[in-house]
């Protein structure tokens, strides 16, 4: 979490870049509200598009610098390489030059398409502009009625190729988060806001960017959601709970979350309604599955 102005008017430092390069995705909260009591970090006017483009430019420079360093190293190493090794290195060099040209054209690496082999090669690097980005447009209270319009405008300009957009008023959402659910629903209605929280939509958007979904486990004391990649098998999902469950996986009892709610969490009612099924190691978990893992270690 890096607050606005983390690096002031200067370019981002090495520590900043090293930290965000380790992330799975970036969430860029962009200021789009006016408030004289909260000046812009650089002292200028409120300019969300300028802020987005300024950070994108700095991250692009970071990736370009990484490519240039690697290309220089290849040139040095190639002089002492055997012909066969040099051929493989030239293929890698050509990949880096394509990426370099793409970045110099003003686009992030997330908008490039790579083969499986190229993707595997690039895992050794930490290219920041390959990371998916969620742009959260932080609007003012005066713009609440225009939230959908503002979100659509930003999405039209930036969404796609690993970028998603969500607009919300962080001040209002912070107040709503302190309320009981029923009170929050009334307050949201009084403000003319949609029933669905923009925070929930932002979370869904982030899951989409990361290729994630959720499965559920339910016990007497709690129901818990677990993130897992789309396409994960039941044993892989079990491993998210505990590695022992994946290692000793036997089978999973599975129900859809709506069926689970309708049955009030009763396994007996689920079985009676034919809504509880048994799945093996090849089962691909679906979003919203309620899983009971049977295992032996």
mmCIF file of C-alpha atoms in Angstrom:
data_model
loop_
_atom_site.group_PDB
_atom_site.id
_atom_site.type_symbol
_atom_site.label_atom_id
_atom_site.label_comp_id
_atom_site.label_asym_id
_atom_site.label_seq_id
_atom_site.Cartn_x
_atom_site.Cartn_y
_atom_site.Cartn_z
ATOM 1 C CA UNK A 1 0.000 0.000 0.000
ATOM 2 C CA UNK A 2 1.694 3.191 -1.195
ATOM 3 C CA UNK A 3 -0.043 6.487 -0.362
ATOM 4 C CA UNK A 4 -0.258 9.365 -2.803
ATOM 5 C CA UNK A 5 3.007 11.216 -3.086
ATOM 6 C CA UNK A 6 5.094 8.235 -1.982
ATOM 7 C CA UNK A 7 7.900 9.528 -4.140
ATOM 8 C CA UNK A 8 6.941 13.201 -4.335
ATOM 9 C CA UNK A 9 7.801 14.953 -7.577
ATOM 10 C CA UNK A 10 10.717 12.638 -8.249
ATOM 11 C CA UNK A 11 10.654 9.369 -10.135
ATOM 12 C CA UNK A 12 9.717 6.300 -8.066
ATOM 13 C CA UNK A 13 12.645 4.917 -6.134
ATOM 14 C CA UNK A 14 14.118 1.444 -6.473
ATOM 15 C CA UNK A 15 12.454 0.281 -3.243
ATOM 16 C CA UNK A 16 9.021 1.382 -4.454
ATOM 17 C CA UNK A 17 9.455 -0.382 -7.802
ATOM 18 C CA UNK A 18 10.870 -3.528 -6.202
ATOM 19 C CA UNK A 19 7.882 -3.792 -3.877
ATOM 20 C CA UNK A 20 5.178 -3.397 -6.499
ATOM 21 C CA UNK A 21 6.983 -5.755 -8.895
ATOM 22 C CA UNK A 22 6.261 -8.563 -6.393
ATOM 23 C CA UNK A 23 2.508 -7.971 -6.553
ATOM 24 C CA UNK A 24 -0.009 -10.130 -8.411
ATOM 25 C CA UNK A 25 -1.911 -7.033 -9.532
ATOM 26 C CA UNK A 26 -1.929 -3.284 -8.992
ATOM 27 C CA UNK A 27 -4.798 -1.240 -7.572
ATOM 28 C CA UNK A 28 -4.362 2.414 -8.510
ATOM 29 C CA UNK A 29 -6.721 4.633 -6.495
ATOM 30 C CA UNK A 30 -7.097 7.816 -8.514
ATOM 31 C CA UNK A 31 -8.337 11.054 -6.995
ATOM 32 C CA UNK A 32 -11.249 12.588 -8.908
ATOM 33 C CA UNK A 33 -12.778 14.846 -6.236
ATOM 34 C CA UNK A 34 -12.239 18.458 -5.229
ATOM 35 C CA UNK A 35 -11.523 19.334 -1.602
ATOM 36 C CA UNK A 36 -9.496 22.404 -0.661
ATOM 37 C CA UNK A 37 -8.681 20.905 2.734
ATOM 38 C CA UNK A 38 -6.909 17.988 1.021
ATOM 39 C CA UNK A 39 -4.407 19.423 -1.468
ATOM 40 C CA UNK A 40 -3.059 17.361 -4.327
ATOM 41 C CA UNK A 41 0.333 15.813 -3.365
ATOM 42 C CA UNK A 42 2.210 17.732 -6.044
ATOM 43 C CA UNK A 43 0.323 20.961 -5.317
ATOM 44 C CA UNK A 44 -1.314 21.093 -8.728
ATOM 45 C CA UNK A 45 -4.890 20.858 -9.950
ATOM 46 C CA UNK A 46 -6.944 17.683 -9.651
ATOM 47 C CA UNK A 47 -6.207 15.742 -12.827
ATOM 48 C CA UNK A 48 -7.035 12.009 -12.584
ATOM 49 C CA UNK A 49 -6.065 11.285 -16.187
ATOM 50 C CA UNK A 50 -2.744 13.030 -15.662
ATOM 51 C CA UNK A 51 -2.118 11.015 -12.488
ATOM 52 C CA UNK A 52 -2.880 7.731 -14.263
ATOM 53 C CA UNK A 53 -0.655 8.548 -17.204
ATOM 54 C CA UNK A 54 2.185 9.814 -14.988
ATOM 55 C CA UNK A 55 2.377 6.547 -13.048
ATOM 56 C CA UNK A 56 2.008 4.477 -16.225
ATOM 57 C CA UNK A 57 4.903 6.390 -17.754
ATOM 58 C CA UNK A 58 7.176 5.802 -14.765
ATOM 59 C CA UNK A 59 6.379 2.078 -14.737
ATOM 60 C CA UNK A 60 7.033 1.928 -18.474
ATOM 61 C CA UNK A 61 10.434 3.562 -17.940
ATOM 62 C CA UNK A 62 11.187 0.972 -15.259
ATOM 63 C CA UNK A 63 10.434 -1.930 -17.616
ATOM 64 C CA UNK A 64 12.410 -0.307 -20.435
ATOM 65 C CA UNK A 65 15.412 0.071 -18.143
ATOM 66 C CA UNK A 66 15.157 -3.609 -17.199
ATOM 67 C CA UNK A 67 15.063 -4.631 -20.871
ATOM 68 C CA UNK A 68 18.006 -2.399 -21.748
ATOM 69 C CA UNK A 69 20.105 -3.880 -18.932
ATOM 70 C CA UNK A 70 19.270 -7.408 -20.048
ATOM 71 C CA UNK A 71 20.027 -6.663 -23.715
ATOM 72 C CA UNK A 72 23.389 -5.216 -22.746
ATOM 73 C CA UNK A 73 24.193 -8.325 -20.705
ATOM 74 C CA UNK A 74 23.221 -10.546 -23.645
ATOM 75 C CA UNK A 75 25.586 -8.627 -25.933
ATOM 76 C CA UNK A 76 28.439 -9.176 -23.492
ATOM 77 C CA UNK A 77 27.674 -12.865 -22.832
ATOM 78 C CA UNK A 78 27.128 -13.699 -26.517
ATOM 79 C CA UNK A 79 30.791 -13.050 -27.332
ATOM 80 C CA UNK A 80 31.922 -16.135 -25.429
ATOM 81 C CA UNK A 81 28.964 -18.398 -26.263
ATOM 82 C CA UNK A 82 28.970 -21.520 -28.400
ATOM 83 C CA UNK A 83 27.020 -21.154 -31.686
ATOM 84 C CA UNK A 84 24.129 -23.344 -30.466
ATOM 85 C CA UNK A 85 23.753 -21.338 -27.256
ATOM 86 C CA UNK A 86 24.046 -18.092 -29.189
ATOM 87 C CA UNK A 87 21.102 -19.065 -31.417
ATOM 88 C CA UNK A 88 18.826 -19.579 -28.408
ATOM 89 C CA UNK A 89 20.007 -16.312 -26.916
ATOM 90 C CA UNK A 90 19.252 -14.482 -30.171
ATOM 91 C CA UNK A 91 15.661 -15.733 -30.039
ATOM 92 C CA UNK A 92 15.366 -14.374 -26.505
ATOM 93 C CA UNK A 93 16.998 -11.143 -27.596
ATOM 94 C CA UNK A 94 14.415 -10.735 -30.361
ATOM 95 C CA UNK A 95 11.605 -11.206 -27.820
ATOM 96 C CA UNK A 96 13.054 -8.460 -25.634
ATOM 97 C CA UNK A 97 13.391 -6.130 -28.617
ATOM 98 C CA UNK A 98 9.724 -6.683 -29.511
ATOM 99 C CA UNK A 99 8.783 -5.824 -25.953
ATOM 100 C CA UNK A 100 11.039 -2.779 -26.040
ATOM 101 C CA UNK A 101 9.349 -1.496 -29.211
ATOM 102 C CA UNK A 102 5.913 -2.101 -27.678
ATOM 103 C CA UNK A 103 6.786 -0.084 -24.579
ATOM 104 C CA UNK A 104 8.339 2.704 -26.616
ATOM 105 C CA UNK A 105 5.046 2.881 -28.515
ATOM 106 C CA UNK A 106 3.317 3.871 -25.277
ATOM 107 C CA UNK A 107 1.591 0.587 -24.368
ATOM 108 C CA UNK A 108 2.162 -1.633 -21.347
ATOM 109 C CA UNK A 109 3.342 -5.222 -21.695
ATOM 110 C CA UNK A 110 -0.003 -6.476 -20.403
ATOM 111 C CA UNK A 111 -1.447 -5.700 -23.847
ATOM 112 C CA UNK A 112 1.072 -7.985 -25.597
ATOM 113 C CA UNK A 113 0.356 -11.610 -26.463
ATOM 114 C CA UNK A 114 3.027 -14.180 -25.624
ATOM 115 C CA UNK A 115 3.385 -17.860 -26.438
ATOM 116 C CA UNK A 116 3.544 -20.354 -23.571
ATOM 117 C CA UNK A 117 7.297 -20.684 -24.099
ATOM 118 C CA UNK A 118 7.793 -16.909 -24.077
ATOM 119 C CA UNK A 119 5.623 -16.552 -20.999
ATOM 120 C CA UNK A 120 7.740 -19.149 -19.199
ATOM 121 C CA UNK A 121 10.932 -17.268 -20.130
ATOM 122 C CA UNK A 122 9.537 -13.984 -18.843
ATOM 123 C CA UNK A 123 8.696 -15.366 -15.400
ATOM 124 C CA UNK A 124 12.339 -14.853 -14.476
ATOM 125 C CA UNK A 125 11.775 -11.097 -14.763
ATOM 126 C CA UNK A 126 9.566 -8.727 -12.814
ATOM 127 C CA UNK A 127 8.036 -6.575 -15.525
ATOM 128 C CA UNK A 128 5.603 -4.249 -13.781
ATOM 129 C CA UNK A 129 3.544 -3.320 -16.849
ATOM 130 C CA UNK A 130 2.642 -6.998 -17.296
ATOM 131 C CA UNK A 131 0.652 -6.851 -14.056
ATOM 132 C CA UNK A 132 -3.119 -6.404 -14.339
ATOM 133 C CA UNK A 133 -4.409 -3.068 -13.013
ATOM 134 C CA UNK A 134 -7.611 -2.094 -11.252
ATOM 135 C CA UNK A 135 -8.219 1.650 -11.530
ATOM 136 C CA UNK A 136 -10.386 2.825 -8.627
ATOM 137 C CA UNK A 137 -11.710 6.299 -9.404
ATOM 138 C CA UNK A 138 -12.325 8.035 -6.069
ATOM 139 C CA UNK A 139 -15.129 10.530 -6.711
ATOM 140 C CA UNK A 140 -16.638 13.208 -4.471
ATOM 141 C CA UNK A 141 -20.042 13.177 -2.787
ATOM 142 C CA UNK A 142 -21.318 15.707 -5.319
ATOM 143 C CA UNK A 143 -20.670 13.194 -8.094
ATOM 144 C CA UNK A 144 -22.453 10.210 -6.536
ATOM 145 C CA UNK A 145 -25.372 10.502 -8.951
ATOM 146 C CA UNK A 146 -22.903 10.399 -11.850
ATOM 147 C CA UNK A 147 -20.846 7.466 -10.561
ATOM 148 C CA UNK A 148 -21.945 5.074 -13.315
ATOM 149 C CA UNK A 149 -21.364 7.727 -15.979
ATOM 150 C CA UNK A 150 -17.882 8.525 -14.639
ATOM 151 C CA UNK A 151 -16.982 4.849 -14.416
ATOM 152 C CA UNK A 152 -18.138 4.269 -17.993
ATOM 153 C CA UNK A 153 -16.068 7.210 -19.251
ATOM 154 C CA UNK A 154 -12.896 5.959 -17.562
ATOM 155 C CA UNK A 155 -13.596 2.393 -18.692
ATOM 156 C CA UNK A 156 -13.985 3.541 -22.294
ATOM 157 C CA UNK A 157 -10.556 5.145 -22.085
ATOM 158 C CA UNK A 158 -8.594 2.584 -20.081
ATOM 159 C CA UNK A 159 -10.415 -0.757 -19.656
ATOM 160 C CA UNK A 160 -9.302 -3.872 -21.499
ATOM 161 C CA UNK A 161 -5.997 -5.690 -21.902
ATOM 162 C CA UNK A 162 -5.656 -6.406 -18.207
ATOM 163 C CA UNK A 163 -7.146 -3.141 -16.925
ATOM 164 C CA UNK A 164 -10.494 -2.821 -15.123
ATOM 165 C CA UNK A 165 -12.203 0.281 -13.726
ATOM 166 C CA UNK A 166 -14.441 0.935 -10.717
ATOM 167 C CA UNK A 167 -15.744 4.313 -9.503
ATOM 168 C CA UNK A 168 -16.696 4.943 -5.883
ATOM 169 C CA UNK A 169 -16.706 7.578 -3.174
ATOM 170 C CA UNK A 170 -14.245 6.269 -0.596
ATOM 171 C CA UNK A 171 -15.496 8.711 2.054
ATOM 172 C CA UNK A 172 -19.071 7.430 1.805
ATOM 173 C CA UNK A 173 -17.992 3.788 1.586
ATOM 174 C CA UNK A 174 -15.888 4.227 4.743
ATOM 175 C CA UNK A 175 -18.947 5.571 6.583
ATOM 176 C CA UNK A 176 -21.142 2.735 5.310
ATOM 177 C CA UNK A 177 -18.583 0.153 6.408
ATOM 178 C CA UNK A 178 -19.015 1.290 10.036
ATOM 179 C CA UNK A 179 -22.783 0.707 9.972
ATOM 180 C CA UNK A 180 -24.871 -2.371 10.550
ATOM 181 C CA UNK A 181 -25.939 -3.929 7.219
ATOM 182 C CA UNK A 182 -29.601 -2.886 7.572
ATOM 183 C CA UNK A 183 -28.672 0.697 8.468
ATOM 184 C CA UNK A 184 -26.185 0.834 5.612
ATOM 185 C CA UNK A 185 -28.868 -0.339 3.173
ATOM 186 C CA UNK A 186 -31.226 2.430 4.332
ATOM 187 C CA UNK A 187 -28.478 5.058 4.113
ATOM 188 C CA UNK A 188 -27.521 3.833 0.643
ATOM 189 C CA UNK A 189 -31.162 4.076 -0.462
ATOM 190 C CA UNK A 190 -31.502 7.586 1.009
ATOM 191 C CA UNK A 191 -28.510 8.674 -1.054
ATOM 192 C CA UNK A 192 -30.007 7.125 -4.167
ATOM 193 C CA UNK A 193 -27.140 4.664 -4.483
ATOM 194 C CA UNK A 194 -27.449 1.199 -6.064
ATOM 195 C CA UNK A 195 -27.992 -1.712 -3.673
ATOM 196 C CA UNK A 196 -24.757 -3.335 -4.819
ATOM 197 C CA UNK A 197 -21.744 -1.794 -3.131
ATOM 198 C CA UNK A 198 -19.110 -0.438 -5.531
ATOM 199 C CA UNK A 199 -16.553 -2.054 -3.234
ATOM 200 C CA UNK A 200 -18.109 -5.430 -4.023
ATOM 201 C CA UNK A 201 -17.930 -4.645 -7.731
ATOM 202 C CA UNK A 202 -14.290 -3.636 -7.346
ATOM 203 C CA UNK A 203 -13.544 -6.963 -5.641
ATOM 204 C CA UNK A 204 -15.307 -8.863 -8.437
ATOM 205 C CA UNK A 205 -13.293 -6.884 -10.994
ATOM 206 C CA UNK A 206 -10.051 -7.695 -9.165
ATOM 207 C CA UNK A 207 -10.944 -11.392 -9.095
ATOM 208 C CA UNK A 208 -11.593 -11.243 -12.834
ATOM 209 C CA UNK A 209 -8.224 -9.632 -13.527
ATOM 210 C CA UNK A 210 -6.448 -12.289 -11.470
ATOM 211 C CA UNK A 211 -8.424 -15.192 -12.924
ATOM 212 C CA UNK A 212 -9.796 -16.093 -9.493
ATOM 213 C CA UNK A 213 -13.068 -17.424 -8.164
ATOM 214 C CA UNK A 214 -14.318 -18.408 -4.705
ATOM 215 C CA UNK A 215 -15.412 -21.668 -3.168
ATOM 216 C CA UNK A 216 -16.957 -21.987 0.279
ATOM 217 C CA UNK A 217 -16.537 -24.153 3.331
ATOM 218 C CA UNK A 218 -19.213 -24.250 6.002
ATOM 219 C CA UNK A 219 -19.110 -25.413 9.591
ATOM 220 C CA UNK A 220 -21.223 -24.922 12.676
ATOM 221 C CA UNK A 221 -19.457 -21.691 13.599
ATOM 222 C CA UNK A 222 -18.652 -20.038 10.279
ATOM 223 C CA UNK A 223 -18.933 -19.993 6.528
ATOM 224 C CA UNK A 224 -15.720 -19.009 4.792
ATOM 225 C CA UNK A 225 -14.861 -18.085 1.209
ATOM 226 C CA UNK A 226 -11.536 -19.197 -0.260
ATOM 227 C CA UNK A 227 -9.980 -17.713 -3.412
ATOM 228 C CA UNK A 228 -8.738 -20.190 -5.999
ATOM 229 C CA UNK A 229 -7.782 -19.879 -9.652
ATOM 230 C CA UNK A 230 -10.431 -20.578 -12.279
ATOM 231 C CA UNK A 231 -9.944 -24.092 -13.592
ATOM 232 C CA UNK A 232 -8.600 -25.429 -10.289
ATOM 233 C CA UNK A 233 -9.384 -29.037 -9.419
ATOM 234 C CA UNK A 234 -10.924 -30.143 -6.137
ATOM 235 C CA UNK A 235 -7.561 -31.261 -4.641
ATOM 236 C CA UNK A 236 -6.009 -27.893 -5.534
ATOM 237 C CA UNK A 237 -8.898 -26.126 -3.817
ATOM 238 C CA UNK A 238 -8.472 -28.400 -0.796
ATOM 239 C CA UNK A 239 -4.832 -27.335 -0.632
ATOM 240 C CA UNK A 240 -5.928 -23.728 -0.157
ATOM 241 C CA UNK A 241 -7.468 -24.791 3.147
ATOM 242 C CA UNK A 242 -4.510 -26.931 4.262
ATOM 243 C CA UNK A 243 -1.782 -28.828 2.444
ATOM 244 C CA UNK A 244 -2.766 -32.026 4.292
ATOM 245 C CA UNK A 245 -6.191 -31.893 2.652
ATOM 246 C CA UNK A 246 -4.637 -31.807 -0.810
ATOM 247 C CA UNK A 247 -2.069 -34.491 -0.015
ATOM 248 C CA UNK A 248 -4.634 -36.891 1.437
ATOM 249 C CA UNK A 249 -7.585 -35.926 -0.776
ATOM 250 C CA UNK A 250 -10.127 -38.730 -1.284
ATOM 251 C CA UNK A 251 -13.208 -36.958 -2.594
ATOM 252 C CA UNK A 252 -15.311 -33.841 -2.119
ATOM 253 C CA UNK A 253 -18.969 -33.407 -1.297
ATOM 254 C CA UNK A 254 -20.201 -30.508 -3.426
ATOM 255 C CA UNK A 255 -23.295 -28.298 -3.432
ATOM 256 C CA UNK A 256 -24.067 -24.978 -5.079
ATOM 257 C CA UNK A 257 -24.273 -22.072 -2.655
ATOM 258 C CA UNK A 258 -27.908 -21.282 -3.529
ATOM 259 C CA UNK A 259 -28.898 -24.892 -2.886
ATOM 260 C CA UNK A 260 -26.962 -24.796 0.384
ATOM 261 C CA UNK A 261 -28.849 -21.673 1.492
ATOM 262 C CA UNK A 262 -32.209 -23.167 0.458
ATOM 263 C CA UNK A 263 -31.394 -26.262 2.517
ATOM 264 C CA UNK A 264 -30.395 -24.049 5.466
ATOM 265 C CA UNK A 265 -27.020 -25.779 5.543
ATOM 266 C CA UNK A 266 -28.489 -29.225 6.162
ATOM 267 C CA UNK A 267 -26.631 -32.064 4.447
ATOM 268 C CA UNK A 268 -29.688 -34.224 4.957
ATOM 269 C CA UNK A 269 -31.925 -31.767 3.110
ATOM 270 C CA UNK A 270 -29.366 -31.399 0.325
ATOM 271 C CA UNK A 271 -29.217 -35.174 -0.139
ATOM 272 C CA UNK A 272 -33.000 -35.468 -0.034
ATOM 273 C CA UNK A 273 -33.298 -32.816 -2.751
ATOM 274 C CA UNK A 274 -30.562 -34.473 -4.826
ATOM 275 C CA UNK A 275 -28.413 -31.348 -4.566
ATOM 276 C CA UNK A 276 -25.381 -32.899 -2.855
ATOM 277 C CA UNK A 277 -22.986 -34.774 -5.094
ATOM 278 C CA UNK A 278 -19.649 -36.512 -4.710
ATOM 279 C CA UNK A 279 -16.736 -35.491 -6.926
ATOM 280 C CA UNK A 280 -13.249 -36.928 -7.361
ATOM 281 C CA UNK A 281 -9.772 -35.612 -8.065
ATOM 282 C CA UNK A 282 -10.524 -34.453 -11.613
ATOM 283 C CA UNK A 283 -13.481 -32.255 -10.655
ATOM 284 C CA UNK A 284 -13.040 -28.626 -11.701
ATOM 285 C CA UNK A 285 -14.307 -26.338 -8.950
ATOM 286 C CA UNK A 286 -17.002 -23.818 -9.918
ATOM 287 C CA UNK A 287 -17.505 -20.341 -8.504
ATOM 288 C CA UNK A 288 -19.705 -20.541 -5.413
ATOM 289 C CA UNK A 289 -19.288 -24.272 -4.794
ATOM 290 C CA UNK A 290 -19.674 -25.341 -1.164
ATOM 291 C CA UNK A 291 -17.086 -28.064 -0.542
ATOM 292 C CA UNK A 292 -16.729 -30.639 2.194
ATOM 293 C CA UNK A 293 -13.334 -32.294 1.735
ATOM 294 C CA UNK A 294 -12.878 -35.942 2.713
ATOM 295 C CA UNK A 295 -9.232 -36.887 3.167
ATOM 296 C CA UNK A 296 -6.830 -39.264 4.871
ATOM 297 C CA UNK A 297 -3.172 -38.677 5.764
#
